Amino acid sequence: MSASIRPADLHSIDEETADSTGPAWRWLPELARGHRFLRWHSSVVVTRYADCRAVLSDRRFGNGLRAEIGAMPDIDPQFVERRRRSLLLEEGERHTRLRRLAIPALRPRNFERFRPAMAQVMNDLVDRVARRGRCDAVVDLCNPVPISVICWVLGVPRREAEFFAEVAEASTALFSGDPGTVPAAMAATEKIDSYIGDLIERRRGKPGQDLITDLIAAAEAEGGSVTISEVMTVITSLIVGGTDTTRNQLAIALHCFAERPEDWERLRRQPELVPNAVEEVVRYAPTAYAMKRVTNEDVELDGLLLPEGTPVIVMSTLANRDGSVFPDPDRFDIERTSGHPHMGFGWGLRSCVGSVLARAELSEALTVLSRRLTGLTLDGETLWSRPDTIQGPVTLPLRFTAV
Ligand code: HEM
């Protein structure tokens, strides 16, 4: 690319197309073909795998969600400050500290013990719809999963699921940038902070076999330099970061398989394929289809000049379809082996800290579902959410025979 290209010179994604034609992974790869950078509203879109990786590893690109929340009109500055302390929104050294605390507690070894509970959650949900032979998978099979699992992982009673679900929903809604979501998000922040604060106090007195106990241990291993308020921040970020993403990705997986009965049947016959199938779903149709950044200073990306404050979208949907990295990229192939990690869980400085848990949840869910729901097919129109930070079905009618 020659020097001095400006964002305004880039090809713009037609806004009507973007808002009306279903999930991004269906229409965007075709539309973006041949474009290294695009424009979408006021943002610059990065499309290629190598460029996406470079941006996600570069500190000159700050957190776009953080910037958006700060710019919302009439928002209480104290609330903004408090929300910004979250792992999802924090930056710089404080962000690194929070990740250092979270990552050891979220390693694979700590989740193996929860796998039977994850399978149990899914089996209970299937039991409820088995006789009907049809359901709305979003409501009946997917929405309850992450919150039920987080109850197990935090070692709190299942009756708290509704409370966590409300908090997660109100907090995630804020990421849409709609000022109308602020009052509910503020109330949710109050409630969850106080609940988690109490829980930490209780676990400090009486350790358990749960993630809170692991996080307190990780904080203590840092020699007292990590505060309890940081532990609290990490736990709340996990509830918020792990709910909408997981339930949407599971619903997307079911949609992919309802359209591909032979793959579904293969999963039932060969459950050892499930972990690879999970990777393929997240590559092919990532719920976190776009990651928002903003330039902290003037940046030049191989001839493209991005002035300080330019919103940038790292389009994982497109990076995951980069043919130089994933051969035959538009083909859904549950046996794909590429050697390159996809970007459905992000990359670099802010990559998903919960990916181990998410992968375990999706694998357990698909193992149970493919074993118990045979003849899975679509049973009406799937309605999709509008493109926001994440995307997925709002309604997914399915038909099946349950065993
Ligand atoms: C299928 C499910 C999931 C998907 C697709 C997903 C995807 C992602 C992606 C793409 C990012 C990077 C965002 C960015 O760079 O702007 C991210 C970050 C994050 N995820 Fe996940 N995630 C999932 C599940 C989870 C779970 C289960 C947890 C918690 C237990 C979690 C916690 C987080 C947190 C705290 C961050 C922020 C990390 C940071 O900013 O340093 N996620 N996730």
GROMACS .gro file of C-alpha atoms and ligand atoms in nm:
model
  446
    1MET     CA    1   0.000   0.000   0.000
    2SER     CA    2   0.141   0.343  -0.092
    3ALA     CA    3   0.206   0.602   0.177
    4SER     CA    4  -0.053   0.848   0.308
    5ILE     CA    5  -0.380   0.657   0.270
    6ARG     CA    6  -0.637   0.806   0.506
    7PRO     CA    7  -0.939   0.634   0.666
    8ALA     CA    8  -1.174   0.844   0.451
    9ASP     CA    9  -1.015   0.693   0.136
   10LEU     CA   10  -1.107   0.338   0.234
   11HIS     CA   11  -1.393   0.140   0.086
   12SER     CA   12  -1.692   0.174   0.321
   13ILE     CA   13  -1.906  -0.122   0.425
   14ASP     CA   14  -2.257  -0.027   0.329
   15GLU     CA   15  -2.439   0.040   0.657
   16GLU     CA   16  -2.768  -0.106   0.546
   17THR     CA   17  -2.602  -0.432   0.450
   18ALA     CA   18  -2.419  -0.439   0.779
   19ASP     CA   19  -2.736  -0.386   0.983
   20SER     CA   20  -2.982  -0.609   0.806
   21THR     CA   21  -2.842  -0.925   0.661
   22GLY     CA   22  -2.781  -1.152   0.959
   23PRO     CA   23  -2.457  -1.267   1.113
   24ALA     CA   24  -2.138  -1.104   0.991
   25TRP     CA   25  -1.966  -1.431   0.899
   26ARG     CA   26  -2.234  -1.490   0.634
   27TRP     CA   27  -2.201  -1.169   0.434
   28LEU     CA   28  -1.878  -1.006   0.540
   29PRO     CA   29  -1.611  -1.242   0.398
   30GLU     CA   30  -1.751  -1.202   0.045
   31LEU     CA   31  -1.793  -0.826   0.077
   32ALA     CA   32  -1.442  -0.775   0.218
   33ARG     CA   33  -1.258  -0.994  -0.032
   34GLY     CA   34  -0.958  -0.811  -0.176
   35HIS     CA   35  -0.968  -0.528   0.082
   36ARG     CA   36  -0.689  -0.514   0.335
   37PHE     CA   37  -0.858  -0.229   0.527
   38LEU     CA   38  -1.219  -0.108   0.517
   39ARG     CA   39  -1.430   0.159   0.681
   40TRP     CA   40  -1.741   0.086   0.884
   41HIS     CA   41  -1.923   0.391   1.023
   42SER     CA   42  -1.632   0.595   1.165
   43SER     CA   43  -1.408   0.293   1.232
   44VAL     CA   44  -1.124   0.149   1.029
   45VAL     CA   45  -1.164  -0.227   0.983
   46VAL     CA   46  -0.855  -0.451   0.978
   47THR     CA   47  -0.923  -0.764   0.775
   48ARG     CA   48  -0.609  -0.977   0.743
   49TYR     CA   49  -0.482  -1.229   0.995
   50ALA     CA   50  -0.128  -1.088   1.023
   51ASP     CA   51  -0.250  -0.726   1.053
   52CYS     CA   52  -0.510  -0.826   1.315
   53ARG     CA   53  -0.241  -1.000   1.521
   54ALA     CA   54  -0.013  -0.699   1.494
   55VAL     CA   55  -0.283  -0.457   1.614
   56LEU     CA   56  -0.387  -0.681   1.903
   57SER     CA   57  -0.026  -0.700   2.024
   58ASP     CA   58   0.046  -0.327   1.993
   59ARG     CA   59   0.002  -0.098   2.296
   60ARG     CA   60  -0.059   0.202   2.069
   61PHE     CA   61  -0.407   0.054   2.015
   62GLY     CA   62  -0.609   0.108   2.334
   63ASN     CA   63  -0.936  -0.045   2.451
   64GLY     CA   64  -1.219   0.077   2.227
   65LEU     CA   65  -1.498  -0.019   2.466
   66ARG     CA   66  -1.334   0.182   2.743
   67ALA     CA   67  -1.323   0.485   2.518
   68GLU     CA   68  -1.689   0.440   2.413
   69ILE     CA   69  -1.817   0.414   2.770
   70GLY     CA   70  -1.624   0.724   2.874
   71ALA     CA   71  -1.779   0.917   2.584
   72MET     CA   72  -2.142   0.834   2.670
   73PRO     CA   73  -2.344   1.149   2.747
   74ASP     CA   74  -2.443   1.234   3.108
   75ILE     CA   75  -2.272   0.930   3.255
   76ASP     CA   76  -2.163   0.952   3.620
   77PRO     CA   77  -1.781   0.990   3.612
   78GLN     CA   78  -1.750   0.788   3.934
   79PHE     CA   79  -1.934   0.499   3.771
   80VAL     CA   80  -1.711   0.522   3.463
   81GLU     CA   81  -1.405   0.511   3.687
   82ARG     CA   82  -1.537   0.207   3.871
   83ARG     CA   83  -1.628   0.019   3.553
   84ARG     CA   84  -1.293   0.101   3.403
   85ARG     CA   85  -1.123  -0.090   3.682
   86SER     CA   86  -1.270  -0.409   3.533
   87LEU     CA   87  -1.038  -0.658   3.363
   88LEU     CA   88  -1.243  -0.609   3.048
   89LEU     CA   89  -1.180  -0.232   3.039
   90GLU     CA   90  -0.859  -0.164   3.233
   91GLU     CA   91  -0.541  -0.066   3.051
   92GLY     CA   92  -0.163  -0.052   3.099
   93GLU     CA   93   0.011  -0.179   3.410
   94ARG     CA   94  -0.316  -0.223   3.606
   95HIS     CA   95  -0.454  -0.439   3.328
   96THR     CA   96  -0.137  -0.652   3.326
   97ARG     CA   97  -0.165  -0.703   3.704
   98LEU     CA   98  -0.526  -0.822   3.675
   99ARG     CA   99  -0.437  -1.067   3.397
  100ARG     CA  100  -0.144  -1.196   3.603
  101LEU     CA  101  -0.388  -1.273   3.882
  102ALA     CA  102  -0.659  -1.428   3.662
  103ILE     CA  103  -0.457  -1.647   3.426
  104PRO     CA  104  -0.307  -1.897   3.677
  105ALA     CA  105  -0.649  -1.947   3.840
  106LEU     CA  106  -0.807  -2.015   3.499
  107ARG     CA  107  -0.564  -2.284   3.382
  108PRO     CA  108  -0.694  -2.618   3.250
  109ARG     CA  109  -0.612  -2.816   3.565
  110ASN     CA  110  -0.855  -2.604   3.769
  111PHE     CA  111  -1.150  -2.682   3.543
  112GLU     CA  112  -1.121  -3.056   3.490
  113ARG     CA  113  -1.302  -3.111   3.821
  114PHE     CA  114  -1.604  -2.917   3.690
  115ARG     CA  115  -1.654  -3.117   3.370
  116PRO     CA  116  -1.908  -3.361   3.522
  117ALA     CA  117  -2.107  -3.062   3.650
  118MET     CA  118  -2.098  -2.905   3.303
  119ALA     CA  119  -2.234  -3.226   3.148
  120GLN     CA  120  -2.497  -3.245   3.421
  121VAL     CA  121  -2.615  -2.889   3.349
  122MET     CA  122  -2.661  -2.980   2.981
  123ASN     CA  123  -2.832  -3.312   3.056
  124ASP     CA  124  -3.082  -3.139   3.287
  125LEU     CA  125  -3.169  -2.890   3.013
  126VAL     CA  126  -3.215  -3.167   2.754
  127ASP     CA  127  -3.442  -3.357   2.996
  128ARG     CA  128  -3.677  -3.060   3.003
  129VAL     CA  129  -3.729  -3.051   2.625
  130ALA     CA  130  -3.683  -3.420   2.542
  131ARG     CA  131  -4.051  -3.512   2.516
  132ARG     CA  132  -4.143  -3.204   2.317
  133GLY     CA  133  -3.902  -3.290   2.035
  134ARG     CA  134  -3.867  -2.923   1.951
  135CYS     CA  135  -3.751  -2.612   2.133
  136ASP     CA  136  -3.611  -2.264   2.101
  137ALA     CA  137  -3.248  -2.357   2.157
  138VAL     CA  138  -3.154  -2.005   2.266
  139VAL     CA  139  -3.396  -2.000   2.558
  140ASP     CA  140  -3.414  -2.370   2.641
  141LEU     CA  141  -3.061  -2.501   2.581
  142CYS     CA  142  -2.807  -2.220   2.557
  143ASN     CA  143  -2.893  -1.920   2.776
  144PRO     CA  144  -2.890  -2.109   3.107
  145VAL     CA  145  -2.555  -2.287   3.050
  146PRO     CA  146  -2.282  -2.034   3.136
  147ILE     CA  147  -2.454  -1.897   3.445
  148SER     CA  148  -2.531  -2.245   3.581
  149VAL     CA  149  -2.168  -2.343   3.523
  150ILE     CA  150  -2.036  -2.026   3.686
  151CYS     CA  151  -2.241  -2.110   3.998
  152TRP     CA  152  -2.054  -2.442   4.019
  153VAL     CA  153  -1.721  -2.279   3.948
  154LEU     CA  154  -1.768  -2.009   4.214
  155GLY     CA  155  -1.911  -2.262   4.457
  156VAL     CA  156  -2.244  -2.081   4.507
  157PRO     CA  157  -2.594  -2.235   4.510
  158ARG     CA  158  -2.772  -2.278   4.172
  159ARG     CA  159  -3.053  -2.051   4.296
  160GLU     CA  160  -2.813  -1.757   4.246
  161ALA     CA  161  -2.819  -1.820   3.870
  162GLU     CA  162  -3.097  -1.570   3.805
  163PHE     CA  163  -2.915  -1.298   3.997
  164PHE     CA  164  -2.592  -1.356   3.801
  165ALA     CA  165  -2.784  -1.362   3.473
  166GLU     CA  166  -2.944  -1.023   3.548
  167VAL     CA  167  -2.611  -0.870   3.644
  168ALA     CA  168  -2.434  -1.008   3.338
  169GLU     CA  169  -2.707  -0.889   3.105
  170ALA     CA  170  -2.723  -0.537   3.246
  171SER     CA  171  -2.344  -0.505   3.243
  172THR     CA  172  -2.297  -0.638   2.891
  173ALA     CA  173  -2.574  -0.415   2.755
  174LEU     CA  174  -2.353  -0.118   2.840
  175PHE     CA  175  -2.106  -0.230   2.572
  176SER     CA  176  -2.367  -0.147   2.307
  177GLY     CA  177  -2.291   0.222   2.370
  178ASP     CA  178  -2.661   0.300   2.431
  179PRO     CA  179  -2.695   0.560   2.713
  180GLY     CA  180  -3.032   0.402   2.806
  181THR     CA  181  -2.843   0.100   2.943
  182VAL     CA  182  -2.653   0.304   3.205
  183PRO     CA  183  -2.899   0.305   3.501
  184ALA     CA  184  -2.942  -0.075   3.497
  185ALA     CA  185  -2.565  -0.126   3.458
  186MET     CA  186  -2.498   0.103   3.755
  187ALA     CA  187  -2.746  -0.084   3.974
  188ALA     CA  188  -2.598  -0.418   3.864
  189THR     CA  189  -2.245  -0.303   3.948
  190GLU     CA  190  -2.357  -0.205   4.301
  191LYS     CA  191  -2.525  -0.540   4.362
  192ILE     CA  192  -2.254  -0.766   4.225
  193ASP     CA  193  -1.971  -0.582   4.399
  194SER     CA  194  -2.137  -0.621   4.733
  195TYR     CA  195  -2.228  -0.988   4.670
  196ILE     CA  196  -1.878  -1.085   4.556
  197GLY     CA  197  -1.717  -0.886   4.838
  198ASP     CA  198  -1.915  -1.093   5.093
  199LEU     CA  199  -1.831  -1.416   4.913
  200ILE     CA  200  -1.458  -1.340   4.923
  201GLU     CA  201  -1.476  -1.268   5.296
  202ARG     CA  202  -1.650  -1.601   5.354
  203ARG     CA  203  -1.395  -1.797   5.146
  204ARG     CA  204  -1.105  -1.634   5.324
  205GLY     CA  205  -1.244  -1.771   5.650
  206LYS     CA  206  -1.336  -2.108   5.499
  207PRO     CA  207  -1.156  -2.206   5.174
  208GLY     CA  208  -1.342  -2.430   4.929
  209GLN     CA  209  -1.283  -2.618   4.602
  210ASP     CA  210  -1.370  -2.325   4.380
  211LEU     CA  211  -1.236  -2.045   4.165
  212ILE     CA  212  -1.270  -1.781   4.437
  213THR     CA  213  -1.049  -1.986   4.667
  214ASP     CA  214  -0.800  -2.029   4.378
  215LEU     CA  215  -0.797  -1.654   4.313
  216ILE     CA  216  -0.745  -1.571   4.680
  217ALA     CA  217  -0.453  -1.820   4.681
  218ALA     CA  218  -0.311  -1.661   4.363
  219ALA     CA  219  -0.339  -1.316   4.525
  220GLU     CA  220  -0.165  -1.438   4.841
  221ALA     CA  221   0.111  -1.597   4.630
  222GLU     CA  222   0.185  -1.247   4.499
  223GLY     CA  223   0.299  -1.164   4.854
  224GLY     CA  224   0.015  -0.931   4.948
  225SER     CA  225   0.071  -0.697   4.655
  226VAL     CA  226  -0.268  -0.788   4.505
  227THR     CA  227  -0.564  -0.630   4.682
  228ILE     CA  228  -0.896  -0.795   4.760
  229SER     CA  229  -1.064  -0.532   4.547
  230GLU     CA  230  -0.859  -0.660   4.252
  231VAL     CA  231  -0.975  -1.018   4.323
  232MET     CA  232  -1.331  -0.885   4.328
  233THR     CA  233  -1.279  -0.708   3.996
  234VAL     CA  234  -1.149  -1.023   3.833
  235ILE     CA  235  -1.444  -1.234   3.951
  236THR     CA  236  -1.700  -0.982   3.830
  237SER     CA  237  -1.521  -0.955   3.494
  238LEU     CA  238  -1.538  -1.332   3.455
  239ILE     CA  239  -1.914  -1.333   3.516
  240VAL     CA  240  -1.966  -1.050   3.268
  241GLY     CA  241  -1.710  -1.170   3.010
  242GLY     CA  242  -1.812  -1.534   3.018
  243THR     CA  243  -2.190  -1.522   2.993
  244ASP     CA  244  -2.313  -1.365   2.671
  245THR     CA  245  -2.014  -1.498   2.478
  246THR     CA  246  -2.054  -1.861   2.578
  247ARG     CA  247  -2.430  -1.882   2.537
  248ASN     CA  248  -2.416  -1.715   2.195
  249GLN     CA  249  -2.129  -1.932   2.074
  250LEU     CA  250  -2.317  -2.245   2.180
  251ALA     CA  251  -2.629  -2.132   1.994
  252ILE     CA  252  -2.418  -2.058   1.686
  253ALA     CA  253  -2.268  -2.408   1.709
  254LEU     CA  254  -2.616  -2.561   1.716
  255HIS     CA  255  -2.715  -2.354   1.416
  256CYS     CA  256  -2.405  -2.469   1.224
  257PHE     CA  257  -2.483  -2.834   1.300
  258ALA     CA  258  -2.857  -2.809   1.236
  259GLU     CA  259  -2.758  -2.701   0.884
  260ARG     CA  260  -2.511  -2.990   0.853
  261PRO     CA  261  -2.680  -3.314   0.968
  262GLU     CA  262  -2.393  -3.535   0.851
  263ASP     CA  263  -2.146  -3.349   1.076
  264TRP     CA  264  -2.387  -3.377   1.370
  265GLU     CA  265  -2.417  -3.748   1.315
  266ARG     CA  266  -2.037  -3.776   1.301
  267LEU     CA  267  -2.004  -3.604   1.638
  268ARG     CA  268  -2.244  -3.857   1.786
  269ARG     CA  269  -2.046  -4.147   1.640
  270GLN     CA  270  -1.703  -3.995   1.706
  271PRO     CA  271  -1.722  -3.775   2.019
  272GLU     CA  272  -1.341  -3.751   2.011
  273LEU     CA  273  -1.395  -3.499   1.726
  274VAL     CA  274  -1.582  -3.259   1.957
  275PRO     CA  275  -1.284  -3.044   2.075
  276ASN     CA  276  -1.176  -2.990   1.714
  277ALA     CA  277  -1.535  -2.917   1.612
  278VAL     CA  278  -1.550  -2.649   1.884
  279GLU     CA  279  -1.240  -2.482   1.736
  280GLU     CA  280  -1.393  -2.492   1.388
  281VAL     CA  281  -1.721  -2.336   1.504
  282VAL     CA  282  -1.535  -2.053   1.678
  283ARG     CA  283  -1.314  -2.000   1.372
  284TYR     CA  284  -1.590  -2.018   1.112
  285ALA     CA  285  -1.862  -1.829   1.302
  286PRO     CA  286  -1.717  -1.637   1.597
  287THR     CA  287  -1.969  -1.474   1.829
  288ALA     CA  288  -1.697  -1.220   1.922
  289TYR     CA  289  -1.678  -1.129   1.558
  290ALA     CA  290  -1.508  -0.792   1.604
  291MET     CA  291  -1.275  -0.640   1.864
  292LYS     CA  292  -1.281  -0.266   1.925
  293ARG     CA  293  -0.966  -0.060   1.963
  294VAL     CA  294  -0.878   0.309   1.947
  295THR     CA  295  -0.541   0.463   1.858
  296ASN     CA  296  -0.367   0.619   2.161
  297GLU     CA  297  -0.139   0.818   1.933
  298ASP     CA  298  -0.091   0.874   1.559
  299VAL     CA  299  -0.014   0.535   1.403
  300GLU     CA  300   0.091   0.436   1.052
  301LEU     CA  301  -0.012   0.088   0.941
  302ASP     CA  302   0.189   0.018   0.627
  303GLY     CA  303   0.092   0.345   0.459
  304LEU     CA  304  -0.248   0.387   0.623
  305LEU     CA  305  -0.241   0.690   0.853
  306LEU     CA  306  -0.452   0.657   1.167
  307PRO     CA  307  -0.466   0.980   1.367
  308GLU     CA  308  -0.484   0.957   1.748
  309GLY     CA  309  -0.839   0.868   1.857
  310THR     CA  310  -0.927   0.668   1.543
  311PRO     CA  311  -1.166   0.382   1.626
  312VAL     CA  312  -1.034   0.054   1.486
  313ILE     CA  313  -1.220  -0.275   1.447
  314VAL     CA  314  -1.009  -0.591   1.445
  315MET     CA  315  -1.238  -0.818   1.247
  316SER     CA  316  -1.182  -1.170   1.380
  317THR     CA  317  -1.450  -1.293   1.138
  318LEU     CA  318  -1.226  -1.193   0.849
  319ALA     CA  319  -0.892  -1.291   1.006
  320ASN     CA  320  -1.043  -1.637   1.058
  321ARG     CA  321  -1.124  -1.656   0.684
  322ASP     CA  322  -0.780  -1.547   0.566
  323GLY     CA  323  -0.696  -1.801   0.297
  324SER     CA  324  -0.321  -1.756   0.346
  325VAL     CA  325  -0.361  -1.902   0.696
  326PHE     CA  326  -0.667  -2.130   0.669
  327PRO     CA  327  -0.681  -2.320   0.338
  328ASP     CA  328  -1.026  -2.321   0.176
  329PRO     CA  329  -1.135  -2.079   0.452
  330ASP     CA  330  -1.510  -2.064   0.377
  331ARG     CA  331  -1.548  -2.438   0.420
  332PHE     CA  332  -1.678  -2.561   0.758
  333ASP     CA  333  -1.461  -2.862   0.837
  334ILE     CA  334  -1.472  -3.020   1.182
  335GLU     CA  335  -1.147  -3.204   1.107
  336ARG     CA  336  -0.958  -2.892   1.003
  337THR     CA  337  -0.602  -2.867   1.128
  338SER     CA  338  -0.425  -2.544   1.037
  339GLY     CA  339  -0.146  -2.510   1.292
  340HIS     CA  340  -0.249  -2.144   1.340
  341PRO     CA  341  -0.477  -2.040   1.625
  342HIS     CA  342  -0.800  -1.870   1.511
  343MET     CA  343  -0.897  -1.534   1.660
  344GLY     CA  344  -1.238  -1.621   1.798
  345PHE     CA  345  -1.088  -1.587   2.148
  346GLY     CA  346  -0.885  -1.280   2.055
  347TRP     CA  347  -0.509  -1.253   2.054
  348GLY     CA  348  -0.223  -1.073   2.223
  349LEU     CA  349  -0.258  -0.822   2.506
  350ARG     CA  350  -0.626  -0.884   2.577
  351SER     CA  351  -0.682  -1.243   2.458
  352CYS     CA  352  -0.964  -1.427   2.634
  353VAL     CA  353  -0.861  -1.531   2.986
  354GLY     CA  354  -1.165  -1.761   3.007
  355SER     CA  355  -1.097  -1.960   2.691
  356VAL     CA  356  -1.009  -2.276   2.884
  357LEU     CA  357  -1.342  -2.267   3.065
  358ALA     CA  358  -1.529  -2.173   2.746
  359ARG     CA  359  -1.375  -2.458   2.551
  360ALA     CA  360  -1.459  -2.704   2.828
  361GLU     CA  361  -1.819  -2.578   2.849
  362LEU     CA  362  -1.871  -2.595   2.472
  363SER     CA  363  -1.713  -2.939   2.449
  364GLU     CA  364  -1.920  -3.086   2.730
  365ALA     CA  365  -2.236  -2.928   2.590
  366LEU     CA  366  -2.180  -3.056   2.235
  367THR     CA  367  -2.088  -3.402   2.359
  368VAL     CA  368  -2.413  -3.432   2.553
  369LEU     CA  369  -2.626  -3.269   2.283
  370SER     CA  370  -2.490  -3.471   1.992
  371ARG     CA  371  -2.538  -3.792   2.190
  372ARG     CA  372  -2.893  -3.712   2.300
  373LEU     CA  373  -3.049  -3.510   2.017
  374THR     CA  374  -3.065  -3.708   1.695
  375GLY     CA  375  -3.204  -3.582   1.365
  376LEU     CA  376  -3.135  -3.220   1.461
  377THR     CA  377  -3.287  -2.976   1.209
  378LEU     CA  378  -3.397  -2.614   1.190
  379ASP     CA  379  -3.767  -2.580   1.271
  380GLY     CA  380  -3.842  -2.229   1.148
  381GLU     CA  381  -3.663  -1.902   1.094
  382THR     CA  382  -3.356  -1.818   1.301
  383LEU     CA  383  -3.353  -1.454   1.411
  384TRP     CA  384  -3.011  -1.295   1.465
  385SER     CA  385  -2.904  -1.010   1.689
  386ARG     CA  386  -2.776  -0.696   1.519
  387PRO     CA  387  -2.399  -0.672   1.492
  388ASP     CA  388  -2.270  -0.531   1.821
  389THR     CA  389  -1.955  -0.644   1.998
  390ILE     CA  390  -2.088  -0.998   1.984
  391GLN     CA  391  -2.349  -1.164   1.767
  392GLY     CA  392  -2.569  -1.472   1.779
  393PRO     CA  393  -2.920  -1.605   1.735
  394VAL     CA  394  -3.202  -1.441   1.931
  395THR     CA  395  -3.436  -1.726   1.840
  396LEU     CA  396  -3.327  -2.067   1.714
  397PRO     CA  397  -3.618  -2.310   1.662
  398LEU     CA  398  -3.494  -2.669   1.643
  399ARG     CA  399  -3.655  -3.010   1.594
  400PHE     CA  400  -3.501  -3.340   1.707
  401THR     CA  401  -3.563  -3.683   1.852
  402ALA     CA  402  -3.425  -3.704   2.203
  403VAL     CA  403  -3.273  -4.018   2.353
  404HEM     C1  404  -1.719  -1.907   2.372
  404HEM     C2  405  -1.702  -1.824   2.470
  404HEM     C3  406  -1.611  -1.705   2.466
  404HEM     C4  407  -1.567  -1.632   2.359
  404HEM     C5  408  -1.599  -1.652   2.213
  404HEM     C6  409  -1.481  -1.528   2.412
  404HEM     C7  410  -1.414  -1.436   2.334
  404HEM     C8  411  -1.330  -1.338   2.384
  404HEM     C9  412  -1.255  -1.247   2.302
  404HEM    C10  413  -1.255  -1.241   2.151
  404HEM    C11  414  -1.186  -1.166   2.387
  404HEM    C12  415  -1.090  -1.053   2.346
  404HEM    C13  416  -1.162  -0.920   2.341
  404HEM    C14  417  -1.074  -0.808   2.289
  404HEM     O1  418  -0.958  -0.829   2.253
  404HEM     O2  419  -1.125  -0.697   2.282
  404HEM    C15  420  -1.219  -1.205   2.521
  404HEM    C16  421  -1.171  -1.143   2.635
  404HEM    C17  422  -1.211  -1.178   2.762
  404HEM     N1  423  -1.284  -1.289   2.798
  404HEM    FE1  424  -1.368  -1.422   2.672
  404HEM     N2  425  -1.476  -1.539   2.548
  404HEM    C18  426  -1.552  -1.646   2.584
  404HEM    C19  427  -1.571  -1.695   2.712
  404HEM    C20  428  -1.519  -1.639   2.825
  404HEM    C21  429  -1.534  -1.693   2.959
  404HEM    C22  430  -1.603  -1.825   2.994
  404HEM    C23  431  -1.476  -1.604   3.044
  404HEM    C24  432  -1.462  -1.608   3.192
  404HEM    C25  433  -1.461  -1.712   3.268
  404HEM    C26  434  -1.423  -1.495   2.963
  404HEM    C27  435  -1.360  -1.385   3.012
  404HEM    C28  436  -1.298  -1.289   2.935
  404HEM    C29  437  -1.232  -1.172   2.991
  404HEM    C30  438  -1.225  -1.134   3.138
  404HEM    C31  439  -1.177  -1.104   2.882
  404HEM    C32  440  -1.099  -0.972   2.885
  404HEM    C33  441  -0.952  -1.000   2.882
  404HEM    C34  442  -0.869  -0.873   2.877
  404HEM     O3  443  -0.922  -0.769   2.836
  404HEM     O4  444  -0.752  -0.881   2.915
  404HEM     N3  445  -1.450  -1.521   2.832
  404HEM     N4  446  -1.306  -1.311   2.517
   0.00000   0.00000   0.00000
